[in-house]
Amino acid sequence: MKQFLSFVRKEFLHVLRDRKTLFILFGMPVVQILIFGFALTNEVKNSTIVVVDNAKDLSSQAIITRIEASRYFQIEKNLVGSKELEAAFRTGEIKMAIVFPAGFAESLQHQNTAQIQVIADASDPNTATTLTNYVSSIIRDYQTEMNVTNQLPYRIQPELRMLYNPQLKGAPNFVPGVMSLVLMLVCVMMTAISIVKEKENGTMEILLVSPFKPIMVVLAKALPYLLLSIINVITILLLSVFVLDLPIVGSILLLFGESILFIITCLTLGIFISVKTDSQQTAMLISLVGMLLPTLLFSGFLFPIENMPLPLQVFSNIVPAKWYYLMVKSIMIKGLGFSYIWKETLILVGITLFLLLISLKSFKIRLA
Amino acid sequence: MEQVIVCNGLTKRFGDFTAVDSITFEVNKGEIFGFLGANGAGKTTAMRMLCGLSTPSSGKATIAGFDVYKQTEQIKKNIGYMSQKFSLYDDLTVQENITFFAGIYGISDAEIKKNGDDLLLRLGMQDQAKKMVSSLPLGWKQKLAFSTAVIHKPKIVFLDEPTGGVDPVTRRQFWELIYEAADNGITIFVTTHYMDEAEYCKRVSIMVDGKVAALDTPSNLKEQFGANTMDEVFYHLAREAKRGE
């Protein structure tokens, strides 16, 4: 035990002394959370728009009030002429203009139909699409309501009703994604590199010749990264709760339990890579291409797995990050308990045991 | 005379290939034993078996009285090892390296402190204790590596080409350390490619194609092969090797 402690102490010295790496390890989750949280959002908020109300009747006012109430828009000023509009678009002052024709309510009441002109700045097509969708949805809402109170013989069903569904917000999806990504990176790559480093330096020989057991070498190497990763999990959760306003709905204890399980999975993966490789570069390349890429592609974090061809869907099942991502989503966002995610937990435990078994086996073969 | 290494018909086969072919020899306590051979002659494999890292295919061997088949843990406690890579941690200080290597042998803190201080004093490195190993010159690293390899006071220390890539003056100084350790009763088992170093050994064995082709004191070997230097003896034996690298 004392031998183990002196080994762990040495490992911590390695980690703490390498300031640059340490900075990256702790800085990375913060930067990723902030980038995903604020910069890479699909939502379009507080867009400056212009409403030209040529009708000035009850119906147009009602719709304008609704648009005003929405936090997606900021009605800048009432421009009237089409030339002024054009200029405002050109300078990029406004993103969209909504024009009500004269006699809007009249037309609606007598002919049961009316037109609203929606002009969007399509130089940014994504924003334009999103904004026009928001507006059409607001108009459709109004229409539906009118139809009900007026008991008109026809109804128009809104097609985009889920648009403001909070479940489609950006943050809940990427926090679990960033968590699996960061843990994967820290645990797999750092563990693999730190073990392979001993091989490269020739210190591994010394350790093997010493009475210190090989399995202990591996455990002592993994321990600092386990602690580091737990700190990273705490950082990410704190950021997501206090900076991104994303509360943890489910049990925090369960979340930590599953996170530690996933960390252990990643550590064994790192150990496995280190057993199979002899240079730090190879270890790094395998960790990045072999682990990080599948995590990005097949965890369901960036691309929905259901849309993939069947072989890829099957493949996604052996990506540990997929199961962790599912569990974190269930706990953090849906607030589900262990009874809902025991299957995923079991699969992750299985993957971990399998990896542990084959890495220990190949570790022994190398020694013989 | 106490014998600390006893090999009898020790053999290691990898499939059809016999890397080490029935080697037999003894090494006495406190002896400096040179273990020579061209690359691929089977030196490293033999050494791995003696260190308890690799199980022999057949034959017998005891290291410090412990059996290489069953008592590898005991063997590991009683030997030290140093390779040509000097095997220190560059990002740790001199003191930290000493503490670590003593620590994994389970030595008590008080003893680590005492042995470490002794070591620094002997090497004249007290002022460097807090310096990073990466900042030390090569010769000092090498001395430090040797000293940490014997910090747990092993009975035998295995040196695998310990002076590779080091200048002659530093090599000479390094051999003084080796003599000092031998005087203290530590048995030295050393492989080398430098024939002048072979002259420093008490006895030398030369391996060719997995077998021990010659084993005697350097002066007897020179006489036996009618050679003036160990270089000639080695060349005479090694050129008959059938195995390539």
Coordinates of C-alpha atoms in Angstrom, one line a residue:
Chain A
M1 CA 0.0 0.0 0.0
K2 CA 2.8 2.4 0.8
Q3 CA 4.4 1.5 -2.5
F4 CA 1.1 2.3 -4.2
L5 CA 1.0 5.7 -2.5
S6 CA 4.5 6.7 -3.5
F7 CA 3.5 5.7 -7.1
V8 CA 0.3 7.8 -6.9
R9 CA 2.2 10.7 -5.5
K10 CA 4.6 10.5 -8.4
E11 CA 1.7 10.5 -10.9
F12 CA 0.3 13.6 -9.4
L13 CA 3.6 15.3 -9.7
H14 CA 3.7 14.5 -13.4
V15 CA 0.2 15.8 -13.9
L16 CA 0.6 18.9 -11.8
R17 CA 4.0 19.8 -13.2
D18 CA 2.8 19.8 -16.8
R19 CA 1.1 23.2 -16.5
K20 CA 0.1 23.5 -20.1
T21 CA -1.7 20.2 -20.2
L22 CA -3.3 20.9 -16.9
F23 CA -4.6 24.2 -18.2
I24 CA -6.0 22.6 -21.3
L25 CA -7.6 19.8 -19.2
F26 CA -9.4 22.3 -16.9
G27 CA -9.9 25.0 -19.5
M28 CA -11.4 22.8 -22.2
P29 CA -14.7 21.9 -20.5
V30 CA -15.3 25.6 -19.6
V31 CA -14.6 26.8 -23.1
Q32 CA -16.6 24.1 -24.7
I33 CA -19.6 24.7 -22.5
L34 CA -19.5 28.4 -23.1
I35 CA -19.0 28.0 -26.9
F36 CA -21.8 25.5 -27.2
G37 CA -24.0 27.5 -24.8
F38 CA -23.7 30.9 -26.3
A39 CA -22.1 30.9 -29.7
L40 CA -23.4 27.8 -31.3
T41 CA -27.1 28.1 -30.6
N42 CA -29.8 27.4 -33.2
E43 CA -32.1 29.9 -31.6
V44 CA -32.5 33.4 -32.9
K45 CA -33.3 35.8 -30.1
N46 CA -34.1 39.5 -30.1
S47 CA -34.0 40.1 -33.8
T48 CA -34.7 43.6 -34.9
I49 CA -37.7 43.7 -37.2
V50 CA -39.9 46.3 -38.6
V51 CA -43.7 46.2 -38.8
V52 CA -45.4 48.4 -41.4
D53 CA -49.0 48.6 -40.4
N54 CA -51.0 50.0 -43.3
A55 CA -54.3 48.6 -41.9
K56 CA -54.2 49.9 -38.3
D57 CA -57.3 47.9 -37.4
L58 CA -58.1 45.4 -34.7
S59 CA -56.8 42.3 -36.4
S60 CA -53.4 43.8 -37.3
Q61 CA -53.0 45.3 -33.9
A62 CA -53.7 42.0 -32.3
I63 CA -51.1 40.2 -34.3
I64 CA -48.5 43.0 -33.7
T65 CA -49.1 42.7 -30.0
R66 CA -48.4 39.0 -30.1
I67 CA -45.2 39.6 -32.1
E68 CA -44.2 42.3 -29.6
A69 CA -44.8 39.9 -26.7
S70 CA -42.5 37.3 -28.2
R71 CA -38.9 37.5 -26.9
Y72 CA -37.6 36.5 -30.4
F73 CA -38.4 39.9 -31.8
Q74 CA -37.6 43.4 -31.1
I75 CA -39.7 45.8 -33.1
E76 CA -37.4 48.7 -33.9
K77 CA -39.4 51.5 -35.3
N78 CA -42.3 52.2 -37.6
L79 CA -40.8 52.8 -41.0
V80 CA -43.4 53.6 -43.7
G81 CA -41.9 53.9 -47.1
S82 CA -40.6 51.0 -49.1
K83 CA -37.4 53.0 -49.8
E84 CA -36.7 53.3 -46.1
L85 CA -37.2 49.6 -45.7
E86 CA -34.8 48.8 -48.4
A87 CA -32.1 51.0 -46.8
A88 CA -32.6 49.4 -43.4
F89 CA -32.2 45.9 -44.9
R90 CA -29.1 47.0 -46.7
T91 CA -27.3 48.3 -43.7
G92 CA -28.4 45.2 -41.8
E93 CA -30.3 47.2 -39.2
I94 CA -33.2 44.9 -39.5
K95 CA -33.6 41.2 -40.1
M96 CA -37.2 41.1 -41.2
A97 CA -40.1 43.3 -42.1
I98 CA -43.8 42.5 -41.7
V99 CA -46.2 44.5 -43.9
F100 CA -50.0 44.6 -43.3
P101 CA -51.9 45.8 -46.3
A102 CA -54.7 48.4 -45.9
G103 CA -58.0 46.9 -45.0
F104 CA -56.5 43.8 -43.5
A105 CA -59.4 43.1 -41.0
E106 CA -62.0 43.8 -43.6
S107 CA -60.6 41.4 -46.1
L108 CA -60.3 38.8 -43.4
Q109 CA -63.9 39.2 -42.3
H110 CA -65.6 39.4 -45.7
Q111 CA -63.5 37.1 -47.8
N112 CA -62.2 34.9 -45.1
T113 CA -58.7 35.5 -46.4
A114 CA -56.1 38.1 -46.0
Q115 CA -52.4 38.6 -46.9
I116 CA -49.4 39.6 -44.8
Q117 CA -46.1 40.3 -46.5
V118 CA -43.1 38.9 -44.6
I119 CA -39.7 40.0 -45.9
A120 CA -36.6 38.5 -44.4
D121 CA -32.9 39.2 -44.9
A122 CA -31.9 35.9 -46.5
S123 CA -28.2 36.7 -46.6
D124 CA -28.2 34.5 -43.5
P125 CA -30.6 31.8 -44.8
N126 CA -30.8 30.0 -41.4
T127 CA -31.8 33.0 -39.5
A128 CA -34.2 34.1 -42.2
T129 CA -35.9 30.7 -42.2
T130 CA -36.1 30.6 -38.5
L131 CA -37.6 34.1 -38.2
T132 CA -40.2 33.5 -40.9
N133 CA -41.2 30.3 -39.2
Y134 CA -41.6 32.1 -35.9
V135 CA -43.8 34.8 -37.6
S136 CA -46.0 32.3 -39.5
S137 CA -46.5 30.4 -36.3
I138 CA -47.6 33.5 -34.5
I139 CA -50.0 34.3 -37.3
R140 CA -51.3 30.8 -37.5
D141 CA -51.9 30.9 -33.7
Y142 CA -54.0 34.0 -34.1
Q143 CA -55.9 32.5 -37.0
T144 CA -56.8 29.4 -35.0
E145 CA -58.0 31.5 -32.1
M146 CA -60.1 33.7 -34.4
N147 CA -61.6 30.7 -36.1
V148 CA -62.7 29.2 -32.7
T149 CA -64.4 32.4 -31.4
N150 CA -66.0 33.3 -34.7
Q151 CA -67.1 29.8 -35.4
L152 CA -66.2 30.1 -39.0
P153 CA -66.8 27.0 -41.2
Y154 CA -63.1 26.4 -41.8
R155 CA -60.0 25.9 -39.8
I156 CA -56.3 26.1 -40.5
Q157 CA -54.2 23.7 -38.5
P158 CA -50.7 25.1 -37.6
E159 CA -47.9 22.9 -38.9
L160 CA -45.1 24.2 -36.7
R161 CA -46.7 24.1 -33.4
M162 CA -43.6 22.6 -31.6
L163 CA -41.4 25.5 -32.4
Y164 CA -41.3 27.0 -28.9
N165 CA -41.3 23.7 -27.2
P166 CA -38.6 24.0 -24.5
Q167 CA -37.5 20.5 -25.3
L168 CA -36.0 21.8 -28.5
K169 CA -33.8 24.3 -26.8
G170 CA -30.1 24.0 -27.5
A171 CA -28.6 23.7 -24.1
P172 CA -30.1 20.4 -22.8
N173 CA -28.6 18.4 -25.6
F174 CA -25.1 19.6 -25.7
V175 CA -24.3 19.6 -21.9
P176 CA -24.5 15.8 -21.8
G177 CA -22.7 15.8 -25.1
V178 CA -19.8 18.0 -23.9
M179 CA -19.6 15.9 -20.8
S180 CA -19.1 12.7 -22.7
L181 CA -16.7 14.4 -25.0
V182 CA -14.5 15.9 -22.3
L183 CA -14.4 12.8 -20.2
M184 CA -13.5 10.7 -23.3
L185 CA -10.7 13.1 -24.1
V186 CA -9.2 13.4 -20.7
C187 CA -9.5 9.8 -19.6
V188 CA -8.7 7.9 -22.8
M189 CA -6.0 10.1 -24.3
M190 CA -4.3 11.2 -21.1
T191 CA -4.2 7.7 -19.5
A192 CA -3.0 6.1 -22.8
I193 CA -0.3 8.7 -23.2
S194 CA 0.9 8.6 -19.6
I195 CA 1.4 4.8 -19.7
V196 CA 3.0 4.8 -23.2
K197 CA 5.3 7.5 -22.0
E198 CA 6.8 5.1 -19.4
K199 CA 7.4 2.6 -22.2
E200 CA 9.1 5.3 -24.4
N201 CA 11.3 6.5 -21.6
G202 CA 12.4 3.0 -20.6
T203 CA 11.1 3.5 -17.1
M204 CA 8.5 0.8 -17.7
E205 CA 11.3 -1.8 -17.7
I206 CA 12.5 -0.6 -14.3
L207 CA 8.9 -0.8 -12.9
L208 CA 8.5 -4.3 -14.3
V209 CA 11.7 -5.4 -12.8
S210 CA 10.7 -3.9 -9.4
P211 CA 8.5 -5.9 -7.0
F212 CA 5.7 -3.4 -7.8
K213 CA 2.9 -5.3 -9.5
P214 CA 2.1 -4.3 -13.2
I215 CA -1.6 -4.1 -12.4
M216 CA -0.8 -1.6 -9.7
V217 CA 1.2 0.5 -12.2
V218 CA -1.9 0.8 -14.3
L219 CA -4.2 1.6 -11.4
A220 CA -1.8 4.2 -10.0
K221 CA -1.6 5.8 -13.5
A222 CA -5.4 5.9 -13.8
L223 CA -6.1 7.4 -10.4
P224 CA -5.1 11.0 -11.0
Y225 CA -7.2 11.1 -14.2
L226 CA -10.2 9.8 -12.3
L227 CA -9.9 12.6 -9.9
L228 CA -9.3 15.2 -12.6
S229 CA -12.4 14.0 -14.5
I230 CA -14.6 14.2 -11.4
I231 CA -13.5 17.8 -11.1
N232 CA -14.4 18.3 -14.7
V233 CA -17.8 16.9 -14.2
I234 CA -18.4 19.2 -11.3
T235 CA -17.2 22.2 -13.4
I236 CA -19.5 21.4 -16.3
L237 CA -22.5 20.9 -14.0
L238 CA -21.9 24.1 -12.1
L239 CA -21.6 26.0 -15.4
S240 CA -24.7 24.5 -16.8
V241 CA -26.7 25.2 -13.7
F242 CA -25.5 28.7 -12.9
V243 CA -24.4 30.1 -16.3
L244 CA -26.7 28.4 -18.7
D245 CA -29.7 28.2 -16.4
L246 CA -30.1 24.5 -17.1
P247 CA -31.2 22.8 -13.9
I248 CA -30.5 19.2 -13.0
V249 CA -33.9 17.7 -12.8
G250 CA -33.0 14.2 -11.6
S251 CA -30.8 12.9 -8.8
I252 CA -27.3 14.4 -8.6
L253 CA -26.0 11.4 -6.8
L254 CA -27.2 9.1 -9.7
L255 CA -25.6 11.5 -12.2
F256 CA -22.3 11.3 -10.4
G257 CA -22.5 7.5 -10.1
E258 CA -23.1 7.1 -13.8
S259 CA -20.4 9.7 -14.6
I260 CA -17.8 7.7 -12.5
L261 CA -18.9 4.5 -14.3
F262 CA -18.3 6.2 -17.6
I263 CA -15.0 7.6 -16.4
I264 CA -13.9 4.1 -15.5
T265 CA -15.0 2.9 -18.9
C266 CA -12.8 5.6 -20.6
L267 CA -9.9 4.8 -18.3
T268 CA -10.0 1.1 -19.3
L269 CA -10.2 2.2 -22.9
G270 CA -7.1 4.3 -22.4
I271 CA -5.3 1.4 -20.7
F272 CA -6.3 -0.8 -23.6
I273 CA -4.8 1.6 -26.1
S274 CA -1.6 1.9 -24.1
V275 CA -1.1 -1.8 -24.0
K276 CA -1.5 -2.1 -27.7
T277 CA 0.8 0.8 -28.7
D278 CA 4.4 1.8 -28.1
S279 CA 4.7 5.5 -28.9
Q280 CA 2.9 8.5 -27.6
Q281 CA 2.1 9.7 -31.1
T282 CA 0.3 6.5 -32.0
A283 CA -1.5 6.5 -28.7
M284 CA -2.7 10.1 -29.3
L285 CA -3.7 9.4 -32.9
I286 CA -5.7 6.3 -31.9
S287 CA -7.4 8.2 -29.1
L288 CA -8.4 11.1 -31.3
V289 CA -9.4 9.3 -34.4
G290 CA -10.6 6.0 -32.9
M291 CA -12.4 7.4 -29.8
L292 CA -13.2 11.1 -30.2
L293 CA -14.6 10.9 -33.7
P294 CA -17.0 8.0 -32.9
T295 CA -18.0 9.9 -29.8
L296 CA -18.9 13.0 -31.8
L297 CA -20.6 11.0 -34.6
F298 CA -22.3 8.1 -32.8
S299 CA -23.4 9.4 -29.4
G300 CA -26.4 11.1 -30.9
F301 CA -25.0 14.4 -29.6
L302 CA -24.6 16.1 -33.0
F303 CA -26.4 13.7 -35.4
P304 CA -29.5 11.8 -34.6
I305 CA -28.7 8.1 -34.7
E306 CA -32.3 7.2 -35.9
N307 CA -31.5 8.9 -39.2
M308 CA -28.4 6.8 -39.9
P309 CA -28.2 3.7 -42.1
L310 CA -28.8 0.5 -40.2
P311 CA -25.2 -0.7 -40.1
L312 CA -24.1 2.6 -38.5
Q313 CA -27.0 2.3 -36.1
V314 CA -25.8 -1.1 -35.0
F315 CA -22.2 0.2 -34.8
S316 CA -23.3 3.1 -32.5
N317 CA -24.2 0.5 -29.9
I318 CA -20.6 -0.3 -29.1
V319 CA -19.7 3.4 -28.6
P320 CA -19.7 3.8 -24.8
A321 CA -20.4 7.6 -25.1
K322 CA -23.8 6.8 -26.6
W323 CA -25.0 5.1 -23.5
Y324 CA -23.6 7.7 -21.2
Y325 CA -25.1 10.5 -23.3
L326 CA -28.5 8.8 -23.1
M327 CA -28.3 8.4 -19.3
V328 CA -27.2 11.9 -18.6
K329 CA -30.0 13.2 -20.8
S330 CA -32.5 11.1 -18.9
I331 CA -31.2 12.2 -15.5
M332 CA -30.5 15.8 -16.1
I333 CA -33.4 16.8 -18.4
K334 CA -36.1 14.3 -17.9
G335 CA -35.4 13.6 -14.3
L336 CA -35.7 9.9 -14.6
G337 CA -34.6 7.5 -11.9
F338 CA -32.3 4.4 -12.0
S339 CA -35.3 2.1 -12.9
Y340 CA -35.4 3.8 -16.3
I341 CA -31.7 3.6 -17.1
W342 CA -30.6 0.3 -15.6
K343 CA -30.3 -1.2 -19.0
E344 CA -27.9 1.5 -20.2
T345 CA -25.9 1.2 -17.0
L346 CA -25.6 -2.6 -17.5
I347 CA -24.4 -2.2 -21.0
L348 CA -21.7 0.3 -19.9
V349 CA -20.6 -2.0 -17.1
G350 CA -20.4 -4.8 -19.7
I351 CA -18.3 -2.8 -22.1
T352 CA -16.0 -1.8 -19.2
L353 CA -15.5 -5.4 -18.0
F354 CA -14.9 -6.6 -21.5
L355 CA -12.2 -3.9 -22.1
L356 CA -10.6 -4.5 -18.7
L357 CA -10.5 -8.2 -19.4
I358 CA -8.8 -8.0 -22.8
S359 CA -6.4 -5.3 -21.7
L360 CA -5.3 -7.3 -18.7
K361 CA -4.9 -10.3 -20.9
S362 CA -2.8 -8.6 -23.5
F363 CA -0.8 -6.9 -20.7
K364 CA 0.2 -10.3 -19.4
I365 CA 1.0 -11.6 -22.8
R366 CA 3.4 -8.7 -23.4
L367 CA 5.2 -9.5 -20.1
A368 CA 5.7 -13.2 -21.0
Chain B
M1 CA 32.5 -18.5 -2.3
E2 CA 28.8 -17.7 -2.3
Q3 CA 27.2 -18.0 -5.7
V4 CA 24.4 -15.5 -6.3
I5 CA 23.5 -16.5 -9.9
V6 CA 23.4 -20.2 -10.8
C7 CA 22.2 -21.2 -14.3
N8 CA 22.0 -24.7 -15.5
G9 CA 20.9 -25.5 -19.0
L10 CA 18.7 -22.4 -19.1
T11 CA 16.7 -22.3 -22.4
K12 CA 14.1 -20.1 -24.0
R13 CA 12.3 -21.0 -27.1
F14 CA 9.9 -18.9 -29.1
G15 CA 8.1 -21.4 -31.3
D16 CA 10.8 -23.0 -33.5
F17 CA 13.4 -20.4 -32.6
T18 CA 15.7 -21.1 -29.7
A19 CA 16.7 -17.6 -28.4
V20 CA 18.7 -18.9 -25.5
D21 CA 20.2 -22.4 -25.9
S22 CA 21.0 -24.2 -22.7
I23 CA 23.3 -21.7 -21.0
T24 CA 25.2 -22.8 -17.9
F25 CA 27.3 -20.5 -15.6
E26 CA 27.6 -19.2 -12.1
V27 CA 28.3 -15.7 -10.8
N28 CA 29.9 -15.2 -7.4
K29 CA 28.9 -12.6 -4.8
G30 CA 30.5 -9.2 -5.4
E31 CA 31.8 -10.2 -8.8
I32 CA 31.7 -8.0 -11.8
F33 CA 30.4 -10.3 -14.5
G34 CA 30.5 -9.2 -18.1
F35 CA 27.8 -10.6 -20.4
L36 CA 28.9 -10.1 -24.0
G37 CA 27.4 -11.0 -27.3
A38 CA 26.6 -9.5 -30.7
N39 CA 23.1 -8.1 -31.2
G40 CA 20.6 -10.9 -31.5
A41 CA 22.9 -13.4 -29.7
G42 CA 20.3 -13.8 -27.0
K43 CA 21.7 -11.5 -24.3
T44 CA 18.5 -9.6 -23.6
T45 CA 16.3 -12.8 -23.5
A46 CA 18.7 -14.4 -21.1
M47 CA 18.8 -11.3 -18.9
R48 CA 14.9 -11.1 -18.9
M49 CA 14.8 -14.7 -17.6
L50 CA 17.3 -13.9 -14.8
C51 CA 15.3 -10.8 -13.8
G52 CA 12.1 -12.8 -13.5
L53 CA 10.4 -11.1 -16.4
S54 CA 10.2 -14.1 -18.6
T55 CA 9.7 -17.7 -17.8
P56 CA 12.3 -20.1 -19.2
S57 CA 11.3 -22.9 -21.5
S58 CA 13.6 -25.4 -19.7
G59 CA 16.6 -25.6 -17.5
K60 CA 17.2 -24.4 -14.0
A61 CA 18.3 -21.1 -12.5
T62 CA 18.4 -19.5 -9.1
I63 CA 19.0 -15.8 -8.5
A64 CA 20.1 -14.8 -4.9
G65 CA 18.9 -18.3 -4.0
F66 CA 15.4 -17.9 -5.4
D67 CA 14.0 -20.0 -8.2
V68 CA 13.3 -18.2 -11.5
Y69 CA 10.1 -20.3 -12.1
K70 CA 8.4 -19.9 -8.7
Q71 CA 9.9 -17.1 -6.8
T72 CA 10.0 -14.2 -9.2
E73 CA 8.6 -11.8 -6.6
Q74 CA 11.4 -12.6 -4.2
I75 CA 13.9 -12.2 -7.1
K76 CA 12.5 -8.8 -7.9
K77 CA 13.0 -7.6 -4.4
N78 CA 16.7 -8.6 -4.4
I79 CA 17.8 -7.2 -7.7
G80 CA 18.3 -3.8 -9.3
Y81 CA 18.1 -2.9 -12.9
M82 CA 19.4 -0.1 -15.2
S83 CA 19.2 0.2 -18.9
Q84 CA 21.0 2.4 -21.4
K85 CA 18.0 4.8 -21.4
F86 CA 19.0 5.8 -17.8
S87 CA 15.3 5.5 -17.0
L88 CA 14.7 8.5 -14.8
Y89 CA 11.8 10.8 -14.9
D90 CA 12.8 14.1 -16.5
D91 CA 9.9 16.1 -15.1
L92 CA 10.7 15.2 -11.5
T93 CA 13.6 16.5 -9.4
V94 CA 16.6 14.5 -8.4
Q95 CA 15.1 14.1 -4.9
E96 CA 11.7 13.1 -6.2
N97 CA 13.3 10.4 -8.4
I98 CA 15.2 9.0 -5.5
T99 CA 12.1 9.0 -3.3
F100 CA 10.0 7.3 -5.9
F101 CA 12.4 4.5 -6.8
A102 CA 13.0 3.8 -3.2
G103 CA 9.3 4.0 -2.5
I104 CA 8.2 1.4 -5.0
Y105 CA 10.6 -1.1 -3.2
G106 CA 8.6 -0.5 0.0
I107 CA 11.5 1.1 1.9
S108 CA 10.4 3.0 5.0
D109 CA 10.4 6.8 4.9
A110 CA 13.2 7.1 7.4
E111 CA 15.4 4.8 5.4
I112 CA 14.5 6.6 2.1
K113 CA 15.7 9.8 3.7
K114 CA 18.9 8.3 5.0
N115 CA 19.8 6.3 1.8
G116 CA 18.8 9.3 -0.3
D117 CA 21.0 11.7 1.6
D118 CA 23.9 9.2 1.5
L119 CA 23.5 8.8 -2.2
L120 CA 23.5 12.6 -2.8
L121 CA 26.5 13.0 -0.7
R122 CA 28.4 10.2 -2.4
L123 CA 27.6 11.7 -5.8
G124 CA 28.3 15.2 -4.6
M125 CA 24.9 16.2 -5.8
Q126 CA 23.4 17.8 -2.7
D127 CA 23.1 21.1 -4.5
Q128 CA 21.2 19.5 -7.3
A129 CA 18.6 17.7 -5.2
K130 CA 15.9 20.1 -6.1
K131 CA 16.8 20.4 -9.8
M132 CA 14.8 18.8 -12.5
V133 CA 16.5 15.7 -13.9
S134 CA 16.1 17.1 -17.4
S135 CA 18.5 19.9 -16.6
L136 CA 21.3 17.5 -15.6
P137 CA 24.2 16.6 -17.9
L138 CA 24.2 13.1 -19.3
G139 CA 27.0 11.8 -17.1
W140 CA 25.2 12.8 -14.0
K141 CA 21.9 11.3 -15.1
Q142 CA 23.7 8.1 -15.7
K143 CA 25.3 8.1 -12.2
L144 CA 22.0 9.0 -10.6
A145 CA 20.3 6.2 -12.6
F146 CA 22.8 3.7 -11.3
S147 CA 22.5 4.9 -7.7
T148 CA 18.7 4.7 -7.8
A149 CA 19.0 1.2 -9.2
V150 CA 20.9 0.2 -6.1
I151 CA 19.1 2.4 -3.5
H152 CA 17.2 -0.6 -2.1
K153 CA 20.6 -2.4 -1.5
P154 CA 19.9 -5.3 -3.9
K155 CA 22.2 -8.4 -3.9
I156 CA 22.6 -8.2 -7.7
V157 CA 22.3 -5.4 -10.1
F158 CA 21.7 -6.0 -13.8
L159 CA 23.1 -3.3 -16.1
D160 CA 21.9 -3.5 -19.7
E161 CA 24.4 -1.6 -21.8
P162 CA 24.6 1.1 -19.2
T163 CA 27.2 3.3 -21.0
G164 CA 25.6 3.5 -24.4
G165 CA 26.1 6.9 -26.0
V166 CA 28.3 8.3 -23.2
D167 CA 31.8 9.8 -23.7
P168 CA 34.9 7.8 -22.6
V169 CA 35.7 10.1 -19.6
T170 CA 32.2 9.7 -18.2
R171 CA 32.3 6.0 -18.9
R172 CA 35.5 5.7 -16.9
Q173 CA 33.8 7.6 -13.9
F174 CA 30.8 5.4 -14.2
W175 CA 33.0 2.3 -13.8
E176 CA 34.4 3.7 -10.6
L177 CA 30.9 3.7 -9.2
I178 CA 30.5 0.1 -10.4
Y179 CA 33.7 -0.9 -8.6
E180 CA 32.5 0.8 -5.4
A181 CA 29.2 -1.1 -5.5
A182 CA 31.1 -4.4 -6.1
D183 CA 33.3 -3.6 -3.1
N184 CA 30.2 -3.2 -1.0
G185 CA 29.2 -6.8 -1.9
I186 CA 26.8 -6.1 -4.7
T187 CA 27.1 -8.4 -7.6
I188 CA 27.3 -6.7 -11.0
F189 CA 25.9 -8.4 -14.1
V190 CA 26.7 -6.1 -17.0
T191 CA 26.2 -6.3 -20.8
T192 CA 28.2 -4.0 -23.0
H193 CA 29.4 -3.5 -26.6
Y194 CA 32.6 -1.7 -25.5
M195 CA 35.5 -4.2 -25.3
D196 CA 37.6 -1.9 -23.1
E197 CA 34.8 -2.2 -20.6
A198 CA 35.0 -6.0 -20.9
E199 CA 38.6 -5.7 -19.6
Y200 CA 37.2 -4.1 -16.4
C201 CA 35.1 -7.2 -15.6
K202 CA 36.4 -9.9 -13.4
R203 CA 35.0 -12.6 -15.7
V204 CA 33.4 -12.4 -19.1
S205 CA 31.0 -14.6 -20.9
I206 CA 30.5 -14.3 -24.7
M207 CA 27.3 -15.5 -26.2
V208 CA 27.1 -16.6 -29.8
D209 CA 23.8 -17.9 -31.4
G210 CA 22.1 -18.4 -28.0
K211 CA 25.0 -20.4 -26.5
V212 CA 27.8 -19.3 -24.1
A213 CA 30.8 -19.7 -26.5
A214 CA 33.4 -18.6 -24.0
L215 CA 33.6 -17.8 -20.3
D216 CA 36.7 -16.9 -18.3
T217 CA 38.7 -13.9 -17.0
P218 CA 39.7 -11.4 -19.7
S219 CA 43.4 -12.4 -19.4
N220 CA 42.7 -16.1 -19.7
L221 CA 40.4 -15.5 -22.7
K222 CA 43.1 -13.5 -24.5
E223 CA 45.6 -16.3 -23.8
Q224 CA 43.1 -19.0 -25.0
F225 CA 42.5 -17.3 -28.3
G226 CA 46.0 -16.0 -28.7
A227 CA 44.7 -12.4 -28.9
N228 CA 46.1 -9.1 -27.6
T229 CA 42.8 -7.5 -26.8
M230 CA 39.3 -8.5 -25.9
D231 CA 38.3 -6.9 -29.1
E232 CA 40.1 -9.6 -31.0
V233 CA 38.6 -12.3 -28.8
F234 CA 35.1 -11.0 -29.4
Y235 CA 35.7 -10.7 -33.1
H236 CA 37.1 -14.2 -33.4
L237 CA 34.0 -15.6 -31.7
A238 CA 31.3 -13.4 -33.1
R239 CA 32.2 -13.8 -36.8
E240 CA 31.3 -17.4 -36.5
A241 CA 27.8 -16.6 -35.7
K242 CA 25.2 -18.0 -38.1
R243 CA 22.3 -15.9 -36.9
G244 CA 21.9 -12.5 -38.4
E245 CA 20.5 -9.5 -36.5

